CSV table of C-alpha atoms and ligand atoms in Angstrom, one decimal:
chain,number,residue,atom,x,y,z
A,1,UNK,CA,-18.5,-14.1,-11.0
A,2,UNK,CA,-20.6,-12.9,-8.3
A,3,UNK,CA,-23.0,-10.0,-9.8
A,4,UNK,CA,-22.9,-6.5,-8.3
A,5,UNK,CA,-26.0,-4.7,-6.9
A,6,UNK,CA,-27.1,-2.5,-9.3
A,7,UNK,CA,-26.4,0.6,-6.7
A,8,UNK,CA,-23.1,-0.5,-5.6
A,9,UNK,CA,-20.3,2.3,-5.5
A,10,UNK,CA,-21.2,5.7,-8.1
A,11,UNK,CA,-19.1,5.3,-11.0
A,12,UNK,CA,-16.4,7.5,-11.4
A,13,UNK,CA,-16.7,10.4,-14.6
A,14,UNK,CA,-13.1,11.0,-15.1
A,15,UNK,CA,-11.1,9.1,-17.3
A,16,UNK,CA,-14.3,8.1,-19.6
A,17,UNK,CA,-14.0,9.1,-23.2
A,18,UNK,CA,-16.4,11.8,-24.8
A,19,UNK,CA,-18.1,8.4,-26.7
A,20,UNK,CA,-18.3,7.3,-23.1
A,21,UNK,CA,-19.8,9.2,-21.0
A,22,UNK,CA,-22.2,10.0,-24.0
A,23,UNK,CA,-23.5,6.3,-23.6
A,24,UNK,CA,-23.9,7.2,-20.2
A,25,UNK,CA,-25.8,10.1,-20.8
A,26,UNK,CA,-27.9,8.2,-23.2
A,27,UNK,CA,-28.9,5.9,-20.8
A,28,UNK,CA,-30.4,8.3,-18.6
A,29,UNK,CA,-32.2,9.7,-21.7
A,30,UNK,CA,-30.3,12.6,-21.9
A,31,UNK,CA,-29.4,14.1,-25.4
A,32,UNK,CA,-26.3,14.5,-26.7
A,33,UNK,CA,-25.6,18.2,-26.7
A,34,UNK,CA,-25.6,17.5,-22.5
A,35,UNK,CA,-22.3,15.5,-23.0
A,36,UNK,CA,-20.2,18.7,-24.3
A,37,UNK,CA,-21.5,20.5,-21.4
A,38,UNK,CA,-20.8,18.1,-19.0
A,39,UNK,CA,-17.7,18.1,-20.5
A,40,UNK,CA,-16.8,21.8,-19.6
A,41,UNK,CA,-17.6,21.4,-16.3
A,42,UNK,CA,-15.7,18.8,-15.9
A,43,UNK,CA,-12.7,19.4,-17.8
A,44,UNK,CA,-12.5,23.1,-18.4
A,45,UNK,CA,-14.0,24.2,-15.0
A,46,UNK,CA,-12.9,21.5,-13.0
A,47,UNK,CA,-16.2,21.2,-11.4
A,48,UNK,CA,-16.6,18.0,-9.3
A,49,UNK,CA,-20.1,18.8,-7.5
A,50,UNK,CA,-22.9,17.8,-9.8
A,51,UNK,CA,-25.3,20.8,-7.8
A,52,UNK,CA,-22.4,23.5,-9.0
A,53,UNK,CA,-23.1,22.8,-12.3
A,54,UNK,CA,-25.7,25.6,-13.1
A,55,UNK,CA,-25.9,25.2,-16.8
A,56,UNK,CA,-28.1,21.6,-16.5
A,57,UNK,CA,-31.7,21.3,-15.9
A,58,UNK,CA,-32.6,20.2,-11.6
A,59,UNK,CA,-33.4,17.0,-12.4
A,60,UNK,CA,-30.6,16.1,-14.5
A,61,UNK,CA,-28.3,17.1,-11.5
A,62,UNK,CA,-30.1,15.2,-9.3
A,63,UNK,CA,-29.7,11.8,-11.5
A,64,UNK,CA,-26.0,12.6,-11.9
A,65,UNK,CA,-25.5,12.8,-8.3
A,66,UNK,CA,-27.5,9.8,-7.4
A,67,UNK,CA,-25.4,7.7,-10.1
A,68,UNK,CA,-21.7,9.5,-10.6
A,69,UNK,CA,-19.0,10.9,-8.9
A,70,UNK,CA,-16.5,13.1,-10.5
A,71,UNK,CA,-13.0,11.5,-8.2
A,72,UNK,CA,-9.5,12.5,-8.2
A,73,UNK,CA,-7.0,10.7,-6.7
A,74,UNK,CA,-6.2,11.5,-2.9
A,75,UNK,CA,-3.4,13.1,-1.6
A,76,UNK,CA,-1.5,11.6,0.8
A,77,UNK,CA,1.3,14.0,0.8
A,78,UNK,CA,1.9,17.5,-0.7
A,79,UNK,CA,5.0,19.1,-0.5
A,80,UNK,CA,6.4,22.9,-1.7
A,81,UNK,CA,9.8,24.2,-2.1
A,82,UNK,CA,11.2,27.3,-2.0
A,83,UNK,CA,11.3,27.6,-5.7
A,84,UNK,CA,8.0,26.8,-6.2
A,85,UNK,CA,7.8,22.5,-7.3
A,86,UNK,CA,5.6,20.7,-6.0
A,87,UNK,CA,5.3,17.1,-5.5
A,88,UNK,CA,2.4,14.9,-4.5
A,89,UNK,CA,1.9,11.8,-3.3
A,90,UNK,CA,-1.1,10.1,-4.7
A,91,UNK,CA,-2.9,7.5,-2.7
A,92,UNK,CA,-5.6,5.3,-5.0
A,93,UNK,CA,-8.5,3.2,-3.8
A,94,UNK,CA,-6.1,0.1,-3.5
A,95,UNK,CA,-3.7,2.1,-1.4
A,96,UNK,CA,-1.0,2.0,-4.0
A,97,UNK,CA,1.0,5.3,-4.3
A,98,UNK,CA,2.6,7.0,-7.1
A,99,UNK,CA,4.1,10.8,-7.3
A,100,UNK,CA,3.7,13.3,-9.7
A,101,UNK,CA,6.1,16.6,-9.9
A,102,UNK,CA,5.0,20.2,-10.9
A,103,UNK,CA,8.0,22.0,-11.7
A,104,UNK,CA,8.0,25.8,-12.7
A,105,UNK,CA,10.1,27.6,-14.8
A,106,UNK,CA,10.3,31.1,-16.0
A,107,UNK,CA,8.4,30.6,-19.5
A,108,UNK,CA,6.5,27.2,-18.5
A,109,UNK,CA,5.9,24.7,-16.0
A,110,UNK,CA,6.1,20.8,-16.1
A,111,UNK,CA,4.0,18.2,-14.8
A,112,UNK,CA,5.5,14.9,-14.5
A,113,UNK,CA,2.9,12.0,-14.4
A,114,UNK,CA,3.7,8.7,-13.5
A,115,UNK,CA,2.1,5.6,-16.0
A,116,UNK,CA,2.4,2.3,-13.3
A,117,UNK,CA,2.8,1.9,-9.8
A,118,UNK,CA,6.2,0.2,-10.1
A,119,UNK,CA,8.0,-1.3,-13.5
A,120,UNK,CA,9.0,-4.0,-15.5
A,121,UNK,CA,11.9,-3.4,-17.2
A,122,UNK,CA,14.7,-3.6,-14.4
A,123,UNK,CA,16.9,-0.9,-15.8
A,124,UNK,CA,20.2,-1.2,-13.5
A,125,UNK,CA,20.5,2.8,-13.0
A,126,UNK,CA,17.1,3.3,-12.3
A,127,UNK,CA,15.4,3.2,-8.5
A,128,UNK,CA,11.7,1.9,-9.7
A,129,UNK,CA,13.8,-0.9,-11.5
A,130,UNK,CA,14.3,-2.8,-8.3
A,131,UNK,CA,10.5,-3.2,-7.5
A,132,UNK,CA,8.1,-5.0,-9.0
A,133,UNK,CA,5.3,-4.3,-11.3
A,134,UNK,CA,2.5,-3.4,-8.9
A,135,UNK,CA,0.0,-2.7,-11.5
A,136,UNK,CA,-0.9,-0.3,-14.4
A,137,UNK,CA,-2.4,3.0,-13.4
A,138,UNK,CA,-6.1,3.5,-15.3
A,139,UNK,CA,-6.7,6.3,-17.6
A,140,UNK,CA,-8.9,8.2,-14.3
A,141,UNK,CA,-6.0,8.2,-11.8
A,142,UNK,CA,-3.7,9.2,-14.9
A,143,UNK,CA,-6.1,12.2,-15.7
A,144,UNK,CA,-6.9,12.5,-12.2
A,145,UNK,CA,-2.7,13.7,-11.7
A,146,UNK,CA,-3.8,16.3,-14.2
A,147,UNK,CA,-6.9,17.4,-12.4
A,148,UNK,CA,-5.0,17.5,-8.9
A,149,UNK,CA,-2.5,19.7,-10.1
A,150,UNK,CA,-4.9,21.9,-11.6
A,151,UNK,CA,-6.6,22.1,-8.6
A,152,UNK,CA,-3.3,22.8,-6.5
A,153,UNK,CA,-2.2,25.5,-8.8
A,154,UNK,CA,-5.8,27.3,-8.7
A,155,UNK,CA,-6.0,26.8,-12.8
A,156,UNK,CA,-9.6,26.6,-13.1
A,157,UNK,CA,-11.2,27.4,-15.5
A,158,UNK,CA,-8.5,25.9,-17.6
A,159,UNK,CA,-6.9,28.5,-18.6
A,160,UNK,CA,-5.6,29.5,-22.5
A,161,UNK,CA,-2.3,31.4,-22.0
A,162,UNK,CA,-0.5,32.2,-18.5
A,163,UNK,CA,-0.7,29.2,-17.4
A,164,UNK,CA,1.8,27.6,-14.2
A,165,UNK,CA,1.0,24.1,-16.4
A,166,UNK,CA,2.1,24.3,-19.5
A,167,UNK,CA,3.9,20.8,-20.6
A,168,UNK,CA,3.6,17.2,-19.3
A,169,UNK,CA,5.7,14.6,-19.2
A,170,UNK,CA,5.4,11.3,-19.1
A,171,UNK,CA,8.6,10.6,-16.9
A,172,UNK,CA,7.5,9.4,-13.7
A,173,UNK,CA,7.3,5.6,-12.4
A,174,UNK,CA,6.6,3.4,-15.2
A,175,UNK,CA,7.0,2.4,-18.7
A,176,UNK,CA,4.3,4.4,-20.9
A,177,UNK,CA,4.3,2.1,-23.5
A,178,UNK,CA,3.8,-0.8,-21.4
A,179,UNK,CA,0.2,0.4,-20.4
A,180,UNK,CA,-0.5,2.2,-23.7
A,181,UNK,CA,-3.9,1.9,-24.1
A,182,UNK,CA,-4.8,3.5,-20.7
A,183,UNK,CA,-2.1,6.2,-21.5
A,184,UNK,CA,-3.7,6.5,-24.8
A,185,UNK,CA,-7.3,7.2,-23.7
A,186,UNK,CA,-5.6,9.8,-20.9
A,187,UNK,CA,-3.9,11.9,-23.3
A,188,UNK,CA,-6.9,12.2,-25.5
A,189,UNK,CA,-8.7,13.4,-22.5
A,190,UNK,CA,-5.6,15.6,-21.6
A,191,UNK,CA,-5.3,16.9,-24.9
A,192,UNK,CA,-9.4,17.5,-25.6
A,193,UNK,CA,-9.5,21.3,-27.0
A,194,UNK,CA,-12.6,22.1,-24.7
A,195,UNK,CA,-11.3,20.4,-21.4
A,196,UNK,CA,-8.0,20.7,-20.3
A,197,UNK,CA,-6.7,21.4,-23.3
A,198,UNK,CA,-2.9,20.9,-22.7
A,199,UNK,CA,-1.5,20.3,-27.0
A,200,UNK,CA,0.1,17.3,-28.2
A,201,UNK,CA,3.1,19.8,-29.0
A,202,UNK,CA,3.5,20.4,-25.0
A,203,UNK,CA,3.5,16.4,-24.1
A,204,UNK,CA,6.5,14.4,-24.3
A,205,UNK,CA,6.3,10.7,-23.6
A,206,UNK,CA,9.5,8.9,-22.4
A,207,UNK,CA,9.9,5.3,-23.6
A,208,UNK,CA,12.7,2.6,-22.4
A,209,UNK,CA,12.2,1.4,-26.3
A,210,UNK,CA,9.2,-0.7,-26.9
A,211,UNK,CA,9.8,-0.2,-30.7
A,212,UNK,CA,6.1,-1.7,-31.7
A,213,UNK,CA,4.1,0.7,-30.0
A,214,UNK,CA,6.4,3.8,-30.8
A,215,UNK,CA,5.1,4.4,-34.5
A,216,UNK,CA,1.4,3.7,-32.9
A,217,UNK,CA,2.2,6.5,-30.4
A,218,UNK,CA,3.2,8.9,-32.9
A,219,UNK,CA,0.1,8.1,-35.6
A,220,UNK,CA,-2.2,8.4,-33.1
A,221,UNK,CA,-1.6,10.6,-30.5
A,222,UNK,CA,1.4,12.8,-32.3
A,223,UNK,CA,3.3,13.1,-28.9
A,224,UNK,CA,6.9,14.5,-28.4
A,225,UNK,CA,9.0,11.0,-28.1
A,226,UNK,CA,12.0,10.7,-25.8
A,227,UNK,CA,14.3,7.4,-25.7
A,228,UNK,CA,15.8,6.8,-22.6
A,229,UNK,CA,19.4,5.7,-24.3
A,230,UNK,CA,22.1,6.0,-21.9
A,231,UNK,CA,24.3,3.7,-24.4
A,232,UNK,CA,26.1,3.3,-27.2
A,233,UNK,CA,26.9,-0.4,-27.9
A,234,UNK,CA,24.2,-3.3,-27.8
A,235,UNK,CA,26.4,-4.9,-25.2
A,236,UNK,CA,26.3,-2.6,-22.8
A,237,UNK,CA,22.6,-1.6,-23.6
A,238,UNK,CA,21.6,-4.6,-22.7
A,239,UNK,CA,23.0,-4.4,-19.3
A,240,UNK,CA,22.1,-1.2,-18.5
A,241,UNK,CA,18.3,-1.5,-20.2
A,242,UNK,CA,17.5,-5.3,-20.3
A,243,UNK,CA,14.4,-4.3,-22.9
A,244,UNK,CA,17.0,-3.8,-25.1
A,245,UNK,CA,17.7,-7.5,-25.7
A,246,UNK,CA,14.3,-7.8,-27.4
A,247,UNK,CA,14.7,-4.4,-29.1
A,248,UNK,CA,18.1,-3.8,-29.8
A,249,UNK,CA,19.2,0.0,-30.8
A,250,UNK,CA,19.2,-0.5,-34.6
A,251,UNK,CA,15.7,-0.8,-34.0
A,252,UNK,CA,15.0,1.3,-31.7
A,253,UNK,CA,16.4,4.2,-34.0
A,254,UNK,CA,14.8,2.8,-37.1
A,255,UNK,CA,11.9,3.5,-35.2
A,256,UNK,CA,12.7,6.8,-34.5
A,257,UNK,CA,13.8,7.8,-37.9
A,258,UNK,CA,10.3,6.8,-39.2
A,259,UNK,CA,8.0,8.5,-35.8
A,260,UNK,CA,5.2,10.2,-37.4
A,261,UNK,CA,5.6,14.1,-37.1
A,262,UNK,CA,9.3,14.1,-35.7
A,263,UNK,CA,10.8,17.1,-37.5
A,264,UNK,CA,14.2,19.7,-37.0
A,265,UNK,CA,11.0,21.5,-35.1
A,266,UNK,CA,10.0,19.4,-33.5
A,267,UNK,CA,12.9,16.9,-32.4
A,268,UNK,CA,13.3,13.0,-30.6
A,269,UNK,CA,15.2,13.9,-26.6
A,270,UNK,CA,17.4,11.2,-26.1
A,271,UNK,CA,18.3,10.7,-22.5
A,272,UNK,CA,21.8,9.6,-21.6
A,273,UNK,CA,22.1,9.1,-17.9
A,274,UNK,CA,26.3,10.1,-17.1
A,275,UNK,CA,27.8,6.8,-15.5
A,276,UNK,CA,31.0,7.3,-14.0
A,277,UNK,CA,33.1,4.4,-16.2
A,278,UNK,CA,30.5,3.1,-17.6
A,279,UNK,CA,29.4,5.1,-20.3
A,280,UNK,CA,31.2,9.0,-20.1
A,281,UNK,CA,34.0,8.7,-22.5
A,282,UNK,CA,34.6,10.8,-25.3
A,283,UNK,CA,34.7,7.8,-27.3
A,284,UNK,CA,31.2,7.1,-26.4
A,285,UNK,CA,30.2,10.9,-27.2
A,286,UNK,CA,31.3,10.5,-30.8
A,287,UNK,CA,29.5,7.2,-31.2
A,288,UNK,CA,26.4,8.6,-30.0
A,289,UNK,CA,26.4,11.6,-32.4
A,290,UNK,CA,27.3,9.2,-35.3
A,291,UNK,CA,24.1,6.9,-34.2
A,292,UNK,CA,22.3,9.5,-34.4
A,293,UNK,CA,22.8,11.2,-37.3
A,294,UNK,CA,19.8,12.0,-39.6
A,295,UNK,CA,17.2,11.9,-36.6
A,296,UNK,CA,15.6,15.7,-35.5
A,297,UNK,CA,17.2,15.1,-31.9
A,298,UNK,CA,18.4,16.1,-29.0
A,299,UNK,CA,20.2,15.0,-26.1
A,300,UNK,CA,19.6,15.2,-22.5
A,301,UNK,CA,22.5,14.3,-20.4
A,302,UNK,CA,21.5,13.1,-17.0
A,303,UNK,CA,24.1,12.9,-13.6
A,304,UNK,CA,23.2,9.7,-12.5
A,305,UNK,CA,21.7,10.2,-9.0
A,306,UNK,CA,23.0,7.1,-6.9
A,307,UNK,CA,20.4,5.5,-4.4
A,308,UNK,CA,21.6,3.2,-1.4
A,309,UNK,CA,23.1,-0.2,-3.0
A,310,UNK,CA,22.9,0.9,-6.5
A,311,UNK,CA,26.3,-0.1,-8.5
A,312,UNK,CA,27.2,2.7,-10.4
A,313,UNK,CA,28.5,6.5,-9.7
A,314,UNK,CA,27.5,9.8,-11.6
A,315,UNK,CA,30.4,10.6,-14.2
A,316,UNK,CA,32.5,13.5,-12.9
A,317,UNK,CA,32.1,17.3,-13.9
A,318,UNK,CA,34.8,17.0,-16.2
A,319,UNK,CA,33.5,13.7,-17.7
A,320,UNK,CA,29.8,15.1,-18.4
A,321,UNK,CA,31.3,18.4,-19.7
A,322,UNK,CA,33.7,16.8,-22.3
A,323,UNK,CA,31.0,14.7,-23.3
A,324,UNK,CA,28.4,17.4,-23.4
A,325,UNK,CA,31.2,19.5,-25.9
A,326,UNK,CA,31.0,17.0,-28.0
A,327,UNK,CA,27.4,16.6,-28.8
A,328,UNK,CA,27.2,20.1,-28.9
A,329,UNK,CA,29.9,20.9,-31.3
A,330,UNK,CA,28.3,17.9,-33.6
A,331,UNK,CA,25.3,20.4,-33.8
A,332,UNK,CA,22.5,18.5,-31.2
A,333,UNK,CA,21.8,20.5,-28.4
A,334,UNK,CA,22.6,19.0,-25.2
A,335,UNK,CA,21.2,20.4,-21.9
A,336,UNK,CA,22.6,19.1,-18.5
A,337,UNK,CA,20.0,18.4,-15.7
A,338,UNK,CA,21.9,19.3,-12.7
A,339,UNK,CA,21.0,16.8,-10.1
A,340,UNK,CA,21.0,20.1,-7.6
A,341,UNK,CA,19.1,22.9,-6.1
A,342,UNK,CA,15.9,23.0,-7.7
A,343,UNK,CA,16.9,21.1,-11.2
A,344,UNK,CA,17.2,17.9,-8.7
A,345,UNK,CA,13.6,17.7,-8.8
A,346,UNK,CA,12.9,19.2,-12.3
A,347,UNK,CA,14.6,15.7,-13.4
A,348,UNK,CA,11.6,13.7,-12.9
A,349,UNK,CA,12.8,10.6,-13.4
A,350,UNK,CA,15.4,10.9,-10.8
A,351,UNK,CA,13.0,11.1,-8.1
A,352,UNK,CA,13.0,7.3,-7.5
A,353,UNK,CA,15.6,7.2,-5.9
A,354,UNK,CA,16.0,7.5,-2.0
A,355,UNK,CA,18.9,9.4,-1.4
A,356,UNK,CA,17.5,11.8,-4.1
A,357,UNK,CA,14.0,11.7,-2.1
A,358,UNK,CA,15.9,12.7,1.1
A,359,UNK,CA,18.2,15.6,-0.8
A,360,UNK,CA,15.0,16.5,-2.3
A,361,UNK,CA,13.2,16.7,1.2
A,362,UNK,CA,15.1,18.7,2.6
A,363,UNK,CA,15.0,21.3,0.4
A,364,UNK,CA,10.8,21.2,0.3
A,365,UNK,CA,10.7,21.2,4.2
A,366,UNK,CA,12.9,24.2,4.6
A,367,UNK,CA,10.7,27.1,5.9
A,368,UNK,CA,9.2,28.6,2.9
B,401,LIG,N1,10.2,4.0,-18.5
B,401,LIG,C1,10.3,5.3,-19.1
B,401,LIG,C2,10.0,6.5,-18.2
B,401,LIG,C3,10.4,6.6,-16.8
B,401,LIG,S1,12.1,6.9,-16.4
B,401,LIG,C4,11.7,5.4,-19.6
B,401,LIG,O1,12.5,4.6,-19.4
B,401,LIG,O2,12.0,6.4,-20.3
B,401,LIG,C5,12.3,8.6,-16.7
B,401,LIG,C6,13.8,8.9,-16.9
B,401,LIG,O3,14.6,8.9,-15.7
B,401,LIG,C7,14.5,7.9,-17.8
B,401,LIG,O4,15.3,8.5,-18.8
B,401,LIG,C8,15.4,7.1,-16.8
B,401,LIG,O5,16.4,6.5,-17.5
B,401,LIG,C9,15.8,8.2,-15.9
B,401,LIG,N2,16.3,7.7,-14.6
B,401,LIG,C10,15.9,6.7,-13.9
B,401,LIG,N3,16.6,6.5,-12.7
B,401,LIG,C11,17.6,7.4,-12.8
B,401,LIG,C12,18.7,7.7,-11.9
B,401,LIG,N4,18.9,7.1,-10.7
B,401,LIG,N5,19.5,8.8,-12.2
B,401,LIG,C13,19.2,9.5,-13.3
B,401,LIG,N6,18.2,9.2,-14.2
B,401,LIG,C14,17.4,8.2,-13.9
């Protein structure tokens, strides 16, 4: 390994831990009262220029700028509809490129934040399932989708009620609990009461089903949990969801059954993504509520968004309504994300796909 010079590139601040960048702190012989104040600048004012930071001593200034840098990620591309999402493109050091949604609402407003720059898991529905893995994003450039949003919405210093970002969720490109312990060390970051303070309550995390790290995720970082579902049978799960091979759903709702602070309050989403054929038949309704009797859930029924080449079709009107009767009249509530108008976007996860992208364009490059 060849050795770096000791005053290579400044090390980046966000995305270090409060133990962290205490060590760092340390080392310039700072005491540790400095790291909580640091901290608020940082996190709660959103401060990246060391000199704005009025609270610490010259000196100590000085030394941070020489050795830090406080870094989002770059924007390549920022986009606004008419109802008020935005969506960026963010471009990191390596070039790779992810997106992450704001999406409004009348009582709150969603950021959806992407975990890896392309996925593993090959699920036949889904757009990102046809590229590789490029990599897993670090816990700065996950924080750092925070921050940029923040900084986009004008929410600084974070503030404690009103805000435009309310909830996150962990819906974008990626499995979550493939790259855990960087999504780990984000969300305590994210969820710090004097930074940007957004509560565990407001986070949901969206899983594929990687059954050993779901009770993990719920004893230590008490998340909302949603299962990406979308089927019934093991033989048809394992089609749609390859991971489910090595997890099958028995499992997968064991886990779920058992995930640490799930209650009627606060309930498990499971996503069902309507497939025309495939999986829409009342049959299959019925079989869902019965599998998942006894969890705190809900359901989220998806249309599928089609993409160029992808071998399924969204379930008709009719289909998802029947099917949406039923889970409702078994007592789960059971929203439909209309893959229209402004909901088109609001469904995160549906943003993978191209003809989605182009729908969704548009829309955000119609005059405001
Ligand atoms: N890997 C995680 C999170 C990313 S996907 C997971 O599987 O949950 C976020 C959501 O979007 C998932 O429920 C996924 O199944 C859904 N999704 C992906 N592609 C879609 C498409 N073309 N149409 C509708 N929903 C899709």
């Amino acid at each position: 390994m060849v050795a770096l010079p000791e005053n290579s590139a400044p090390k980046n601040l966000i995305g270090l831990s409060r133990e962290e960048l205490a060590a760092e702190l340390a080392a310039l012989g700072q005491k540790p009262f400095r790291t909580r104040q640091l901290w608020h600048w940082i996190y709660h004012r959103g401060i990246g220029d060391f000199a704005a930071m009025t609270t610490l001593a010259k000196d100590f200034r000085a030394a941070l700028t020489e050795k830090f840098v406080v870094a989002r990620p770059a924007t390549s591309r920022a986009q606004r509809s008419e109802d008020g999402t935005q969506k960026w493109l963010l471009r990191f050091a390596d070039g790779q490129e992810v997106e992450c949604v704001h999406i409004p609402e009348e009582d709150r407003g969603t950021l959806c934040v992407s975990s890896q720059v392309g996925c593993t898991l090959t699920c036949k529905f889904c757009h990102t399932g046809t590229q590789r893995l490029v990599r897993n994003l670090s816990a700065p450039e996950i924080v750092g989708q925070v921050m940029l949003a923040r900084d986009a919405l004008g929410e600084w210093p974070s503030p404690q009620d009103d805000r435009q970002l309310t909830n996150l969720v962990l819906m974008g490109m990626g499995e979550p609990l493939y790259n855990y312990d960087n999504v780990a060390k984000a969300l305590k970051i994210i969820m710090d009461h004097e930074g940007l303070s957004i509560s565990k309550r407001k986070i949901t995390l969206s899983t594929a089903g990687v059954v050993p790290m779901i009770e993990r995720c719920g004893a230590e970082l008490g998340v909302n949990l949603a299962i990406s579902l979308h089927a019934v049978t093991d033989e048809l799960r394992d089609q749609l969801v390859p991971l489910n091979k090595k997890y099958p759903i028995a499992e997968l709702l064991a886990a779920c059954r058992s995930y640490p602070g799930s209650s009627n309050a606060r309930r498990i989403t499971f996503e069902y993504v309507m497939l025309k054929g495939v999986n829409d038949s009342p049959a299959e309704a019925r079989a869902l509520v019965k599998l998942l009797a006894g969890i705190p859930a809900k359901v989220n029924l998806i249309p599928f968004n089609a993409w160029p080449g992808a071998p399924f079709e969204c379930a008709s009107d009719e289909a998802i309504q029947a099917f949406s009767d039923i889970v409702f009249a078994a007592g789960y509530s059971s929203p439909v994300r209309t893959p229209r108008g402004r909901d088109i976007l609001a469904a995160c996860g549906q943003l993978k796909s191209d003809s989605v992208k182009l729908r969704a364009r548009e829309r955000l490059e119609a005059p405001l």
